[in-house]
mmCIF file of C-alpha atoms in Angstrom:
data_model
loop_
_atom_site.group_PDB
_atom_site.id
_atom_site.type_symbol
_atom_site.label_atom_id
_atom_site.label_comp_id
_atom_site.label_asym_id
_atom_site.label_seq_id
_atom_site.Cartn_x
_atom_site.Cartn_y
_atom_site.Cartn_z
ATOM 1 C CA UNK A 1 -27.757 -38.900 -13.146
ATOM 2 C CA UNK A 2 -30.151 -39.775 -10.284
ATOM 3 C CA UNK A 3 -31.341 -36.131 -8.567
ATOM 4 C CA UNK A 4 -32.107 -37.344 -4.813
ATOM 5 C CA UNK A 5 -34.987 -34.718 -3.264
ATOM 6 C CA UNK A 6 -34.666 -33.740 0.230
ATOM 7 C CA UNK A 7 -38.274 -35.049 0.827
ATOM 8 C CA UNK A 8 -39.681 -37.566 3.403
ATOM 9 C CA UNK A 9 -41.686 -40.530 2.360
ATOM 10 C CA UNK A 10 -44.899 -41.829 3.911
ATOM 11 C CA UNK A 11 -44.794 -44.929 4.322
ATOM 12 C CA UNK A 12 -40.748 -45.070 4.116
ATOM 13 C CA UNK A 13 -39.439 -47.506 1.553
ATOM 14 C CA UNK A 14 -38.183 -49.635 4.103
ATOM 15 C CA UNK A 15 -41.859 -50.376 5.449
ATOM 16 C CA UNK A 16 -43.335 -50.881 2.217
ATOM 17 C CA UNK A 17 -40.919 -53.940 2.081
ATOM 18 C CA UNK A 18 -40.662 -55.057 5.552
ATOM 19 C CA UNK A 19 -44.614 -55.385 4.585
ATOM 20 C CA UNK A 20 -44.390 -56.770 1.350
ATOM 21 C CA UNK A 21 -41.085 -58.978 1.416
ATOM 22 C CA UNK A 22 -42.940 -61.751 3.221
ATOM 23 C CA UNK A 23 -45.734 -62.627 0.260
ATOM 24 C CA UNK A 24 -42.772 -63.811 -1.757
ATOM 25 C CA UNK A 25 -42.115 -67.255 -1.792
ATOM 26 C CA UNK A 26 -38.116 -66.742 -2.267
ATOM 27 C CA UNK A 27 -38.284 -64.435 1.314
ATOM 28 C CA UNK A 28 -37.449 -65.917 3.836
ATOM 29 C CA UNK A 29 -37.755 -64.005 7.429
ATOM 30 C CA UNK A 30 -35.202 -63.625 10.310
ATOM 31 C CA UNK A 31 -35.223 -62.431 13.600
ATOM 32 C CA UNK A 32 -34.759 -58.513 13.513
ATOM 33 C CA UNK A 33 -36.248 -55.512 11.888
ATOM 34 C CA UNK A 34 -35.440 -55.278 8.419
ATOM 35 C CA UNK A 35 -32.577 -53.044 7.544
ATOM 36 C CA UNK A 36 -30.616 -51.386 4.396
ATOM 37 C CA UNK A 37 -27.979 -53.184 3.498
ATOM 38 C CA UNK A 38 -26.895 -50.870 0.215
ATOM 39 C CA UNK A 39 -28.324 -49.977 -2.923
ATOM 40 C CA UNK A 40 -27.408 -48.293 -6.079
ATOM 41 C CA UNK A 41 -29.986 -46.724 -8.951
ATOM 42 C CA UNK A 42 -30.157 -47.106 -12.730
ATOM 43 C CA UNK A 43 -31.544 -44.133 -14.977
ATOM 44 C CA UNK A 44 -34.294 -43.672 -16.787
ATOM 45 C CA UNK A 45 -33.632 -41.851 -20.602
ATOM 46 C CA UNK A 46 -36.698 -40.697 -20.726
ATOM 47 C CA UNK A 47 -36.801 -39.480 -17.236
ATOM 48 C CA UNK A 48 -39.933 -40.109 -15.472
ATOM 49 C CA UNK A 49 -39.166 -43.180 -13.756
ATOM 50 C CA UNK A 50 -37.224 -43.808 -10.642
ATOM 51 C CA UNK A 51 -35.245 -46.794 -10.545
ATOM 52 C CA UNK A 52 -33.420 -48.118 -7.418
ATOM 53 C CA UNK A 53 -32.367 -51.687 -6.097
ATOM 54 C CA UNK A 54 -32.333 -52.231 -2.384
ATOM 55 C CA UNK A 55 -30.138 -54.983 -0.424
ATOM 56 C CA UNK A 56 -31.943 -55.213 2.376
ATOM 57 C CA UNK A 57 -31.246 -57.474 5.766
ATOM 58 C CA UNK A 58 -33.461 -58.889 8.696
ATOM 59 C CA UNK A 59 -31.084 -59.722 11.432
ATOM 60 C CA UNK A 60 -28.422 -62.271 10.915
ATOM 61 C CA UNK A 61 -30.738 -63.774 7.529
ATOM 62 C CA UNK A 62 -29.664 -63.706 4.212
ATOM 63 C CA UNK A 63 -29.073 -60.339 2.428
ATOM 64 C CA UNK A 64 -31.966 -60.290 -0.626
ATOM 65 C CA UNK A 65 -32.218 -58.275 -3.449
ATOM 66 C CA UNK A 66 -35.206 -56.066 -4.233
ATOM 67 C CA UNK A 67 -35.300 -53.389 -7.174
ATOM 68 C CA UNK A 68 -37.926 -51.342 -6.965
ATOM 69 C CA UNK A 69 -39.478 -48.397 -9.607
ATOM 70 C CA UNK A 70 -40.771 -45.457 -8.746
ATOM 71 C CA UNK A 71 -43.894 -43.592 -10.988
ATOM 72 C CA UNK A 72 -45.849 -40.740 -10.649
ATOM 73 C CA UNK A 73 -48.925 -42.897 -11.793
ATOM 74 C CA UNK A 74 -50.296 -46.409 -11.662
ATOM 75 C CA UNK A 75 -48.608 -48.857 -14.278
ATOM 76 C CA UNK A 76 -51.512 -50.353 -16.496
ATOM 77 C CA UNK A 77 -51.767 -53.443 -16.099
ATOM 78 C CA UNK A 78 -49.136 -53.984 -13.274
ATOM 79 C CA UNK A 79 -51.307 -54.060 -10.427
ATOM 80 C CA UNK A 80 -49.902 -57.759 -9.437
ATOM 81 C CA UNK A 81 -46.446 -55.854 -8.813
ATOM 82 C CA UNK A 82 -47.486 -52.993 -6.818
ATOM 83 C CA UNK A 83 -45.416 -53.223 -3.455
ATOM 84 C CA UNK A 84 -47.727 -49.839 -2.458
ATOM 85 C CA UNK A 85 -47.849 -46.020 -2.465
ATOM 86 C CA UNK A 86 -45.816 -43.837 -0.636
ATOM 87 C CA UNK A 87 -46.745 -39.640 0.002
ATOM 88 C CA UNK A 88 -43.546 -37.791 -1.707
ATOM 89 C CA UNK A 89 -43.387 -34.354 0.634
ATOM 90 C CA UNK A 90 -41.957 -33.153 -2.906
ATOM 91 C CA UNK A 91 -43.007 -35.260 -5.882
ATOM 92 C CA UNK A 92 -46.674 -36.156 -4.128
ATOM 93 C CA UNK A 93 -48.656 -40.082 -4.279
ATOM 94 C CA UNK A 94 -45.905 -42.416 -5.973
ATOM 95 C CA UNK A 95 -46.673 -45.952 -6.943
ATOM 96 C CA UNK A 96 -44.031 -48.473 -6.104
ATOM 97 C CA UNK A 97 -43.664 -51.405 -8.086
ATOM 98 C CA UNK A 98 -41.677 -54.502 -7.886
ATOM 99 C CA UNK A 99 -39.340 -53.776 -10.927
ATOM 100 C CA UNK A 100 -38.960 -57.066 -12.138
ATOM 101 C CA UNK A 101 -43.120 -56.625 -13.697
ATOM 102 C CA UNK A 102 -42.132 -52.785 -15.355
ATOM 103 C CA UNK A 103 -40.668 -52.598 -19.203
ATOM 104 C CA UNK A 104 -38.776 -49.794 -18.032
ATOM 105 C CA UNK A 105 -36.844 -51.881 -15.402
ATOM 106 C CA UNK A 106 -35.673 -54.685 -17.694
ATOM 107 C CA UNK A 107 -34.757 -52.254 -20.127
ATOM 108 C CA UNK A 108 -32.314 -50.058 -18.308
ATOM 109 C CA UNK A 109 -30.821 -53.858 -16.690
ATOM 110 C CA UNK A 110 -30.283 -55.103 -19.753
ATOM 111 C CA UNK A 111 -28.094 -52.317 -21.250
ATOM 112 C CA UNK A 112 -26.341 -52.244 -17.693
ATOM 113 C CA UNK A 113 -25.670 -55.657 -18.185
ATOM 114 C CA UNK A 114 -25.377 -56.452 -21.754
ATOM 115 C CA UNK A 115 -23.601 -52.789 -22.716
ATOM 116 C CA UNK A 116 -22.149 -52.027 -19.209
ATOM 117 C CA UNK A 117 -23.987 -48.680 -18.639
ATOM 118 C CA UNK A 118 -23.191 -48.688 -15.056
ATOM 119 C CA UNK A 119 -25.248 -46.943 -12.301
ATOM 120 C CA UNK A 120 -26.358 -43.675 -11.812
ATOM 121 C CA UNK A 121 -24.563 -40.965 -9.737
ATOM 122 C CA UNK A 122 -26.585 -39.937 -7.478
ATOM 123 C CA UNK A 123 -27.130 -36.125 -6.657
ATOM 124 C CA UNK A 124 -28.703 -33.629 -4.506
ATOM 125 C CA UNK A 125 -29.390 -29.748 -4.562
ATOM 126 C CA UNK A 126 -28.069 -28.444 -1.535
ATOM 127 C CA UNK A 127 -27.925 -24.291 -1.841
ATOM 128 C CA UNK A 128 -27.994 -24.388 -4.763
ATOM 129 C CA UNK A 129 -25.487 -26.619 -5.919
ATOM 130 C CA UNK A 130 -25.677 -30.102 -7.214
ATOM 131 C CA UNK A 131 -23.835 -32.406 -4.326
ATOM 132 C CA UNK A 132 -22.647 -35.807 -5.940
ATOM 133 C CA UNK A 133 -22.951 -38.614 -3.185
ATOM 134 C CA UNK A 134 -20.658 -41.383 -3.276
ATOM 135 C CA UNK A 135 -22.436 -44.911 -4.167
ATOM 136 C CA UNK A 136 -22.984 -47.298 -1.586
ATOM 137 C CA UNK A 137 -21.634 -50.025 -3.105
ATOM 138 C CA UNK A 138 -20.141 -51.167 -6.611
ATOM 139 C CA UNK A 139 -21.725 -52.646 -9.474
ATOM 140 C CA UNK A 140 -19.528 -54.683 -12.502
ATOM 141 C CA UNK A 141 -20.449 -56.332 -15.680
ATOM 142 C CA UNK A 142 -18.852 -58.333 -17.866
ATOM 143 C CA UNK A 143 -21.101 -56.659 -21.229
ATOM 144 C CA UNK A 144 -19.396 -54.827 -24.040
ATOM 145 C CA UNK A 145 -19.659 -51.094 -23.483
ATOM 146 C CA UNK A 146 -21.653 -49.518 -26.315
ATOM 147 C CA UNK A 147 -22.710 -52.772 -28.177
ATOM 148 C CA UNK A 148 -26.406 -53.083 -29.390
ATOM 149 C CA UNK A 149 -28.835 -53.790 -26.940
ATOM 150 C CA UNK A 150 -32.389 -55.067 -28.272
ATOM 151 C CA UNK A 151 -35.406 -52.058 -27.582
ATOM 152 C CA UNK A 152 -37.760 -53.677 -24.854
ATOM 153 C CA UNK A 153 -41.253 -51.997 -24.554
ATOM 154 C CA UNK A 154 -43.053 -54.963 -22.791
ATOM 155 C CA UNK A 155 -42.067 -57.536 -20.250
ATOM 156 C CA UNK A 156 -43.719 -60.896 -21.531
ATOM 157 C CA UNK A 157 -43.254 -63.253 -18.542
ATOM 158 C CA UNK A 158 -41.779 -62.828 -14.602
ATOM 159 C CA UNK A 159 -41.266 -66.631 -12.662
ATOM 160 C CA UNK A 160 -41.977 -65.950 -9.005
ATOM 161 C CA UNK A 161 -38.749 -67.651 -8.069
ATOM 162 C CA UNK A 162 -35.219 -67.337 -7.451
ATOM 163 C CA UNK A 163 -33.342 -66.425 -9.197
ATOM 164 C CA UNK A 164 -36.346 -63.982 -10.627
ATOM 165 C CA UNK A 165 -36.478 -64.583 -14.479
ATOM 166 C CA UNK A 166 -38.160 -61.786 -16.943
ATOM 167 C CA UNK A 167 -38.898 -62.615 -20.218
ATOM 168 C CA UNK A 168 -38.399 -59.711 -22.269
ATOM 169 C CA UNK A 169 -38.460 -58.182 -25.959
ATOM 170 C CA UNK A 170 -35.602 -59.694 -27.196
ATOM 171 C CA UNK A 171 -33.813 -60.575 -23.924
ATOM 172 C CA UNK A 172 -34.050 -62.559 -20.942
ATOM 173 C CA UNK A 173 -32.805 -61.727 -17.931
ATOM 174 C CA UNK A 174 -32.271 -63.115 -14.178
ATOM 175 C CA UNK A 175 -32.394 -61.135 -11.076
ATOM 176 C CA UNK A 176 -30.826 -62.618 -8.003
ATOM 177 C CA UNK A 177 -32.699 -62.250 -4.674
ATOM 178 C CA UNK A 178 -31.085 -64.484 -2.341
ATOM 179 C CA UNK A 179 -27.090 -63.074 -2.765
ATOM 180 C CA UNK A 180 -24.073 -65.023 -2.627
ATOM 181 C CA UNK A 181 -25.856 -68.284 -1.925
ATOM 182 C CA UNK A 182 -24.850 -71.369 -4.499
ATOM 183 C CA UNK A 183 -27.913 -72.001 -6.873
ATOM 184 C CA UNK A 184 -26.502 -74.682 -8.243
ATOM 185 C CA UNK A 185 -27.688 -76.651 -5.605
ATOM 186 C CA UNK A 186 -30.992 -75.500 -6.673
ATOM 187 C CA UNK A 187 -30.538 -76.809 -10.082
ATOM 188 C CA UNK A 188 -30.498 -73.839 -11.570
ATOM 189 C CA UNK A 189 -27.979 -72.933 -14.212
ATOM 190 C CA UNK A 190 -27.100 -69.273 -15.068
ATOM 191 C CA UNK A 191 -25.468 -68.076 -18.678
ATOM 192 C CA UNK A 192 -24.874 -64.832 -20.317
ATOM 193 C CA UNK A 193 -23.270 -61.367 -19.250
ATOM 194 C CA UNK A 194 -23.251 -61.084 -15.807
ATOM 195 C CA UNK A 195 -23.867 -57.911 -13.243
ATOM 196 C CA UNK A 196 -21.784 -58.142 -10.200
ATOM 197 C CA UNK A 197 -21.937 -56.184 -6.916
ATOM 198 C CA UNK A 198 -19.773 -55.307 -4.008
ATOM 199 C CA UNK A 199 -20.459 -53.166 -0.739
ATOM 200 C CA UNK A 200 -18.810 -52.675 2.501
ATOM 201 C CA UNK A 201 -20.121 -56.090 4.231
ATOM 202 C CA UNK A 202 -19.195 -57.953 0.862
ATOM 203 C CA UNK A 203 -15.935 -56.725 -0.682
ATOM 204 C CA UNK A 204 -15.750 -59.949 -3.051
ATOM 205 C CA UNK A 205 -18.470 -59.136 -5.699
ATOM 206 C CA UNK A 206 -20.997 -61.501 -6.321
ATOM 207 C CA UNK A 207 -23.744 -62.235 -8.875
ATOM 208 C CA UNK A 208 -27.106 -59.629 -8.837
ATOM 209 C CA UNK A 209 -28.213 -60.776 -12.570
ATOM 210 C CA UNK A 210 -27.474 -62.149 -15.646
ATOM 211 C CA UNK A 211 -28.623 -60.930 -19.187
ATOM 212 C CA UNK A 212 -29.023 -63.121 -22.747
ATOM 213 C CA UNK A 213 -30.231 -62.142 -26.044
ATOM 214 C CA UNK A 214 -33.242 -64.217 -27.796
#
């Protein structure tokens, strides 16, 4: 369960991208203001990080994927995937990484992929009362619910392209940022459990990443 404060955020997420998204060599800009497409959230077991993936849209341009964690301190050693800070009006200065460079990240992927967690349900406190909001879009995978998922504590490797590939204990995964374009053409060739995703402007799910064990 993802608890959703009424808060506002300063800078908003969608500025820390529209600021960040262009240092990446798989971005590639449009005409238009960037925009949120949909996102969904993983949780965290142990509670202290936020986890949430963004779809996010500049115009008519490609629809990119960017998850994103959310800590109430810096990451050691992780200052190469700091997207920036943001002011909380609730939870105060949180550090926004690029989730691809935090352990906690690739572990909560790979058991969504690999053992078909699913996503959070997201939640808010509204007098009182928890309020469950629907998700904005739909996430799949073809795991095995409940099967053993290798413990990952440290992220080893992240290759700046697309798709994004982390090399992690015991897994490696693959994190789509370009959706529902053919890398094949790139030469690159996928395997292993796949997470799939559908929202309103894509009903026909498509690839967000893949998971393998080794």
């Amino acid at each position: 369960m993802a608890l959703i404060h009424k808060a506002s955020l300063t800078p908003s997420k969608i500025e820390l991208l529209a600021a960040w998204l262009p240092g990446n060599p798989w971005y590639r800009t449009a005409t238009g203001e960037l925009a949120r497409v949909a996102s969904y959230r993983f949780d965290d077991p142990a509670g202290e990080v936020g986890i949430e993936t963004f779809l996010v849209r500049a115009g008519d341009g490609p629809t990119f994927q960017v998850p994103l964690t959310y800590r109430g301190a810096p990451l050691t050693g992780a200052e190469q995937w700091l997207v920036g800070t943001t002011e909380h009006s609730v939870l105060g200065t949180r550090w926004v990484y690029d989730a691809c460079g935090d352990p906690v990240y690739a572990a909560t992927l790979a058991r969504a992929i690999l053992a078909d967690s699913g996503q959070a349900e997201q939640t808010m406190e509204v007098d009182g009362v928890l309020k469950v909001f629907p998700p904005s879009m739909t996430i799949t995978s073809s795991g095995v619910p409940g099967v053993e998922v290798p413990v990952v504590e440290r992220v080893h490797r992240v290759g700046p392209g697309d798709p994004t590939i982390i090399e992690a204990d015991g897994v490696e995964l693959a994190v789509v940022r370009r959706l529902g374009e053919d890398l094949t053409r790139a030469g690159v060739m996928l395997s292993g459990a796949v997470l799939s995703g559908a929202w309103a402007d894509q009903p026909e799910p498509v690839p967000l990443a893949y998971a393998s064990v080794g």
